[in-house]
Short mmCIF file of C-alpha atoms and ligand atoms in Angstrom, two decimals:
data_model
loop_
_atom_site.label_atom_id
_atom_site.label_comp_id
_atom_site.label_asym_id
_atom_site.label_seq_id
_atom_site.Cartn_x
_atom_site.Cartn_y
_atom_site.Cartn_z
CA UNK W 12 -5.88 -19.45 -23.88
CA UNK W 13 -6.61 -16.11 -22.19
CA UNK W 14 -3.66 -13.76 -22.56
CA UNK W 15 -2.02 -12.16 -19.55
CA UNK W 16 -3.09 -8.51 -19.68
CA UNK W 17 -3.63 -7.67 -16.00
CA UNK W 18 -1.03 -7.05 -13.33
CA UNK W 19 -1.05 -6.46 -9.59
CA UNK W 20 1.67 -4.34 -8.00
CA UNK W 21 1.50 -4.62 -4.20
CA UNK W 22 2.65 -1.33 -2.67
CA UNK W 23 1.09 -1.28 0.77
CA UNK W 24 4.21 -2.17 2.78
CA UNK W 25 5.33 0.16 5.55
CA UNK W 26 8.89 0.56 4.26
CA UNK W 27 10.37 0.22 7.74
CA UNK W 28 13.86 -0.51 6.36
CA UNK W 29 14.03 3.05 5.04
CA UNK W 30 12.74 4.94 8.07
CA UNK W 31 12.71 7.88 8.68
CA UNK W 32 12.72 8.58 4.89
CA UNK W 33 9.51 6.59 4.51
CA UNK W 34 7.59 8.17 7.38
CA UNK W 35 5.66 10.41 4.97
CA UNK W 36 7.03 9.20 1.60
CA UNK W 37 6.01 5.81 0.18
CA UNK W 38 9.11 3.64 -0.29
CA UNK W 39 7.94 2.97 -3.86
CA UNK W 40 8.54 6.68 -4.58
CA UNK W 41 12.21 6.58 -3.56
CA UNK W 42 14.08 7.44 -6.75
CA UNK W 43 16.78 5.51 -8.56
CA UNK W 44 18.66 8.43 -10.16
CA UNK W 45 15.61 10.50 -11.17
CA UNK W 46 12.81 7.95 -11.51
CA UNK W 47 10.77 6.46 -8.65
CA UNK W 48 11.35 2.72 -8.20
CA UNK W 49 7.70 1.94 -8.90
CA UNK W 50 7.96 3.51 -12.34
CA UNK W 51 10.62 0.96 -13.34
CA UNK W 52 8.16 -1.75 -12.32
CA UNK W 53 5.25 -0.20 -14.23
CA UNK W 54 7.46 0.16 -17.33
CA UNK W 55 8.48 -3.51 -17.18
CA UNK W 56 4.80 -4.48 -17.01
CA UNK W 57 3.91 -2.32 -20.01
CA UNK W 58 6.89 -3.57 -22.05
CA UNK W 59 5.66 -7.10 -21.30
CA UNK W 60 2.25 -6.40 -22.84
CA UNK W 61 0.26 -5.69 -19.66
CA UNK W 62 -2.65 -3.33 -20.33
CA UNK W 63 -4.28 -2.89 -16.93
CA UNK W 64 -2.40 -2.43 -13.70
CA UNK W 65 -3.82 -2.39 -10.20
CA UNK W 66 -1.64 -1.01 -7.45
CA UNK W 67 -2.54 -2.20 -3.95
CA UNK W 68 -1.83 0.76 -1.70
CA UNK W 69 -2.27 1.57 1.95
CA UNK W 70 -2.14 4.54 4.28
CA UNK W 71 0.18 7.36 3.25
CA UNK W 72 0.56 6.22 -0.36
CA UNK W 73 -1.23 9.09 -2.07
CA UNK W 74 2.03 10.23 -3.75
CA UNK W 75 1.95 7.11 -5.95
CA UNK W 76 -1.47 8.08 -7.34
CA UNK W 77 -0.29 11.64 -7.90
CA UNK W 78 2.81 10.42 -9.69
CA UNK W 79 0.87 8.45 -12.30
CA UNK W 80 -1.76 11.16 -12.63
CA UNK W 81 -1.57 13.93 -15.17
CA UNK W 82 -0.03 17.06 -13.73
CA UNK W 83 -1.40 19.86 -15.90
CA UNK W 84 0.26 22.61 -13.88
CA UNK W 85 3.69 21.04 -14.13
CA UNK W 86 3.22 20.30 -17.85
CA UNK W 87 2.25 23.91 -18.54
CA UNK W 88 5.23 25.28 -16.64
CA UNK W 89 7.64 23.02 -18.48
CA UNK W 90 6.06 23.92 -21.82
CA UNK W 91 6.38 27.66 -21.09
CA UNK W 92 10.01 27.18 -20.14
CA UNK W 93 10.51 25.13 -23.34
CA UNK W 94 11.85 22.21 -21.30
CA UNK W 95 10.57 19.64 -23.78
CA UNK W 96 12.79 16.74 -22.61
CA UNK W 97 11.46 17.04 -19.09
CA UNK W 98 7.92 17.46 -20.38
CA UNK W 99 8.16 14.11 -22.21
CA UNK W 100 9.44 12.44 -19.03
CA UNK W 101 6.60 13.83 -16.95
CA UNK W 102 4.00 12.77 -19.52
CA UNK W 103 5.41 9.22 -19.73
CA UNK W 104 4.37 8.50 -16.15
CA UNK W 105 0.72 9.36 -16.82
CA UNK W 106 0.24 7.37 -20.03
CA UNK W 107 -1.00 4.09 -18.55
CA UNK W 108 -4.27 2.84 -17.18
CA UNK W 109 -3.66 2.31 -13.50
CA UNK W 110 -6.26 1.35 -10.91
CA UNK W 111 -5.90 1.51 -7.16
CA UNK W 112 -7.24 -0.43 -4.23
CA UNK W 113 -6.41 -0.13 -0.58
CA UNK W 114 -5.23 -2.94 1.65
CA UNK W 115 -6.87 -1.94 4.89
CA UNK W 116 -4.68 -3.96 7.23
CA UNK W 117 -1.02 -4.90 6.69
CA UNK W 118 -1.64 -8.67 6.59
CA UNK W 119 1.09 -9.70 4.19
CA UNK W 120 1.71 -10.20 0.49
CA UNK W 121 -0.88 -12.95 0.08
CA UNK W 122 -3.55 -10.69 1.53
CA UNK W 123 -2.46 -7.74 -0.67
CA UNK W 124 -2.88 -9.87 -3.81
CA UNK W 125 -6.25 -11.16 -2.56
CA UNK W 126 -7.44 -7.53 -2.17
CA UNK W 127 -7.35 -7.25 -6.00
CA UNK W 128 -9.50 -10.37 -6.62
CA UNK W 129 -12.50 -8.50 -8.05
CA UNK W 130 -10.27 -6.74 -10.57
CA UNK W 131 -8.76 -10.08 -11.62
CA UNK W 132 -12.04 -12.01 -12.01
CA UNK W 133 -11.42 -15.16 -14.09
CA UNK W 134 -8.28 -14.00 -15.88
CA UNK W 135 -4.68 -15.09 -15.42
CA UNK W 136 -2.58 -12.24 -14.09
CA UNK W 137 0.90 -11.04 -13.24
CA UNK W 138 2.29 -9.90 -9.90
CA UNK W 139 5.34 -7.65 -9.77
CA UNK W 140 7.01 -6.76 -6.49
CA UNK W 141 8.56 -3.33 -6.17
CA UNK W 142 11.63 -4.44 -4.19
CA UNK W 143 13.06 -6.16 -7.25
CA UNK W 144 14.00 -4.19 -10.34
CA UNK W 145 14.81 -6.50 -13.25
CA UNK W 146 16.78 -5.48 -16.31
CA UNK W 147 16.99 -7.92 -19.19
CA UNK W 148 16.98 -7.97 -22.97
CA UNK W 149 13.51 -9.54 -22.90
CA UNK W 150 11.74 -8.03 -19.85
CA UNK W 151 11.69 -10.45 -16.92
CA UNK W 152 7.89 -10.53 -16.80
CA UNK W 153 7.65 -11.11 -20.56
CA UNK W 154 9.88 -14.18 -20.21
CA UNK W 155 7.40 -15.62 -17.70
CA UNK W 156 4.42 -14.74 -19.90
CA UNK W 157 6.08 -16.65 -22.78
CA UNK W 158 6.33 -19.73 -20.52
CA UNK W 159 2.73 -19.31 -19.39
CA UNK W 160 1.59 -19.19 -23.01
CA UNK W 161 3.54 -22.37 -23.76
CA UNK W 162 2.32 -24.36 -20.73
CA UNK W 163 -0.96 -22.78 -19.53
CA UNK W 164 0.36 -23.21 -15.98
CA UNK W 165 1.22 -20.59 -13.39
CA UNK W 166 4.90 -19.65 -13.61
CA UNK W 167 7.02 -18.12 -10.84
CA UNK W 168 10.24 -16.23 -11.61
CA UNK W 169 13.29 -17.52 -9.73
CA UNK W 170 17.03 -16.88 -9.67
CA UNK W 171 19.95 -18.40 -7.80
CA UNK W 172 21.00 -16.70 -4.54
CA UNK W 173 23.97 -17.44 -2.24
CA UNK W 174 23.18 -20.22 0.27
CA UNK W 175 23.63 -17.88 3.25
CA UNK W 176 20.73 -15.69 2.01
CA UNK W 177 18.03 -18.28 1.30
CA UNK W 178 16.15 -17.39 4.52
CA UNK W 179 15.21 -14.00 3.03
CA UNK W 180 13.19 -15.49 0.17
CA UNK W 181 10.57 -17.93 -0.99
CA UNK W 182 12.61 -20.98 -2.08
CA UNK W 183 11.64 -23.80 -4.44
CA UNK W 184 12.30 -27.50 -4.19
CA UNK W 185 12.75 -28.29 -7.89
CA UNK W 186 12.16 -31.71 -9.42
CA UNK W 187 12.37 -32.00 -13.23
CA UNK W 188 14.26 -29.39 -15.21
CA UNK W 189 13.81 -28.54 -18.89
CA UNK W 190 16.29 -25.79 -19.75
CA UNK W 191 15.38 -22.89 -17.47
CA UNK W 192 11.94 -24.28 -16.59
CA UNK W 193 11.45 -26.34 -13.42
CA UNK W 194 8.70 -28.53 -12.10
CA UNK W 195 8.40 -27.85 -8.42
CA UNK W 196 7.86 -30.25 -5.58
CA UNK W 197 7.42 -27.49 -3.01
CA UNK W 198 7.45 -23.73 -2.55
CA UNK W 199 8.68 -22.74 0.93
CA UNK W 200 8.57 -19.20 2.32
CA UNK W 201 11.71 -18.11 4.15
CA UNK W 202 13.11 -21.53 5.17
CA UNK W 203 15.45 -21.72 8.16
CA UNK W 204 19.12 -21.59 7.04
CA UNK W 205 20.45 -25.09 6.48
CA UNK W 206 16.95 -26.45 5.81
CA UNK W 207 16.46 -24.81 2.40
CA UNK W 208 15.53 -27.28 -0.36
CA UNK W 209 17.69 -25.38 -2.92
CA UNK W 210 19.09 -21.90 -3.53
CA UNK W 211 16.58 -21.03 -6.24
CA UNK W 212 14.70 -18.02 -4.86
CA UNK W 213 11.42 -16.38 -5.85
CA UNK W 214 12.29 -13.00 -7.35
CA UNK W 215 9.14 -10.92 -7.25
CA UNK W 216 7.70 -11.84 -10.65
CA UNK W 217 4.71 -14.19 -10.91
CA UNK W 218 2.15 -15.30 -13.51
CA UNK W 219 -0.79 -16.86 -11.71
CA UNK W 220 -3.96 -18.59 -12.77
CA UNK W 221 -7.04 -16.99 -11.16
CA UNK W 222 -7.69 -20.10 -8.99
CA UNK W 223 -4.94 -18.81 -6.68
CA UNK W 224 -7.60 -16.46 -5.26
CA UNK W 225 -9.60 -19.47 -4.00
CA UNK W 226 -6.58 -20.51 -1.94
CA UNK W 227 -5.94 -16.99 -0.72
CA UNK W 228 -9.59 -16.83 0.45
CA UNK W 229 -8.78 -19.08 3.38
CA UNK W 230 -4.99 -19.00 3.51
CA UNK W 231 -3.69 -19.37 7.04
CA UNK W 232 -1.06 -17.11 8.54
CA UNK W 233 2.49 -18.23 7.71
CA UNK W 234 6.10 -17.02 8.06
CA UNK W 235 6.51 -13.68 9.86
CA UNK W 236 2.88 -13.91 11.07
CA UNK W 237 1.62 -12.83 7.64
CA UNK W 238 -0.58 -14.34 4.96
CA UNK W 239 2.05 -15.52 2.47
CA UNK W 240 1.51 -15.72 -1.28
CA UNK W 241 4.10 -18.51 -1.41
CA UNK W 242 1.94 -20.73 0.86
CA UNK W 243 -1.11 -20.28 -1.41
CA UNK W 244 1.08 -21.03 -4.46
CA UNK W 245 2.17 -24.29 -2.84
CA UNK W 246 -1.49 -25.29 -2.31
CA UNK W 247 -2.26 -24.40 -5.94
CA UNK W 248 0.76 -26.48 -6.97
CA UNK W 249 -0.72 -29.52 -5.23
CA UNK W 250 -3.82 -29.19 -7.42
CA UNK W 251 -2.55 -27.86 -10.76
CA UNK W 252 1.22 -27.74 -11.28
CA UNK W 253 2.95 -24.42 -10.87
CA UNK W 254 6.27 -24.04 -12.70
CA UNK W 255 9.32 -22.00 -11.78
CA UNK W 256 11.37 -20.25 -14.46
CA UNK W 257 14.98 -19.15 -13.93
CA UNK W 258 14.65 -15.93 -15.89
CA UNK W 259 17.53 -14.18 -17.63
CA UNK W 260 18.69 -10.73 -16.60
CA UNK W 261 20.00 -8.75 -13.68
CA UNK W 262 17.89 -8.31 -10.60
CA UNK W 263 18.52 -5.32 -8.37
CA UNK W 264 17.45 -5.59 -4.76
CA UNK W 265 16.19 -2.09 -3.98
CA UNK W 266 14.21 -3.25 -0.93
CA UNK W 267 17.10 -2.70 1.48
CA UNK W 268 19.45 0.23 1.90
CA UNK W 269 22.74 -1.22 0.60
CA UNK W 270 21.09 -2.77 -2.46
CA UNK W 271 19.25 0.48 -3.10
CA UNK W 272 22.45 2.56 -2.92
CA UNK W 273 24.40 0.12 -5.12
CA UNK W 274 21.64 0.27 -7.72
CA UNK W 275 21.61 4.06 -7.53
CA UNK W 276 25.38 4.24 -8.08
CA UNK W 277 25.41 1.69 -10.92
CA UNK W 278 22.54 3.32 -12.78
CA UNK W 279 23.99 6.81 -12.24
CA UNK W 280 27.29 5.66 -13.75
CA UNK W 281 25.41 4.52 -16.85
CA UNK W 282 24.22 8.07 -17.46
CA UNK W 283 26.50 10.04 -19.76
CA UNK W 284 25.44 13.33 -18.20
CA UNK W 285 26.43 12.12 -14.72
CA UNK W 286 29.17 9.52 -15.11
CA UNK W 287 32.38 11.57 -15.36
CA UNK W 288 31.52 13.98 -12.56
CA UNK W 289 30.41 11.18 -10.28
CA UNK W 290 33.55 9.10 -10.92
CA UNK W 291 35.79 12.07 -10.14
CA UNK W 292 33.78 12.80 -7.02
CA UNK W 293 34.02 9.19 -5.84
CA UNK W 294 37.79 9.10 -6.35
CA UNK W 295 38.04 12.20 -4.21
CA UNK W 296 35.85 10.95 -1.36
CA UNK W 297 37.56 7.58 -1.02
CA UNK W 298 41.10 9.06 -0.99
C1 LIG T 11 8.61 -11.52 -0.82
C2 LIG T 11 8.09 -12.93 -1.05
C3 LIG T 11 9.26 -13.90 -1.19
C4 LIG T 11 10.18 -13.43 -2.31
C5 LIG T 11 10.64 -11.98 -2.06
C6 LIG T 11 11.42 -11.44 -3.26
O1 LIG T 11 9.23 -11.45 0.44
O2 LIG T 11 7.26 -13.31 0.03
O3 LIG T 11 8.78 -15.19 -1.48
O4 LIG T 11 11.29 -14.28 -2.42
O5 LIG T 11 9.51 -11.12 -1.84
O6 LIG T 11 11.88 -10.15 -3.06
P1 LIG T 11 9.52 -10.05 1.21
O7 LIG T 11 10.80 -9.52 0.61
O8 LIG T 11 8.35 -9.16 0.95
O9 LIG T 11 9.68 -10.41 2.64
#
């Protein structure tokens, strides 16, 4: 079986939830503590064994390319100032092979993935969405790759969400369950509240067989007037089963402001060099 070595990271979204911050800054570059969100995603891919990453960008996303590029000037300055810790951190972000392609119109997630079809060719591939940071003992994506290697079928990462929030996600209608792995009757994008087939939600991690591109070729517009990846996955599922896997680990929703801030606070409190000061500060401001 071909191993999963390629990944697509869609990053063409307009980031309207973070305006005006994202007027000139890609939302993927918003930092959690001192690292841009997209770097967490790239690191998860690399830790999962991915060797080639393609980032689907759009207008105003140049900063992402600069971030993963080598910055000789900055490296020299840090070296001169003997700031070796920082130098290592800066070099880390330019150590991977990343390719870029532009999505010319904002037509939705399905269309963004389809834009990378020539890079994918006939290989299975991963998709990682930047709004979800996953932290787990075994990286979230790696858990899905393990299932793909065991079954040869596309595998979609899911987790349970509260019933009142199911309309924000792609939701599965599970049939058979074997441990954390589900056979799926249907994948539904953003069902109306009360009509959701379960509360198992798609969490921004996918392993897909390349045939998905054939469905994306002629995928019709779906929820939110966009070409939805979930709709193409459902069509693939009707032809060759697509599994869902309830992966282990914490998922942080950094795609909306409150989730972003909570993640920022939690991860800051984990840092020894920040924790005590921040705790004291927070006690003072909530007095
Ligand atoms: C996308 C997917 C959806 C998934 C969600 C996870 O939606 O279309 O199926 O559940 O990401 O974050 P978006 O958040 O881009 O609207």
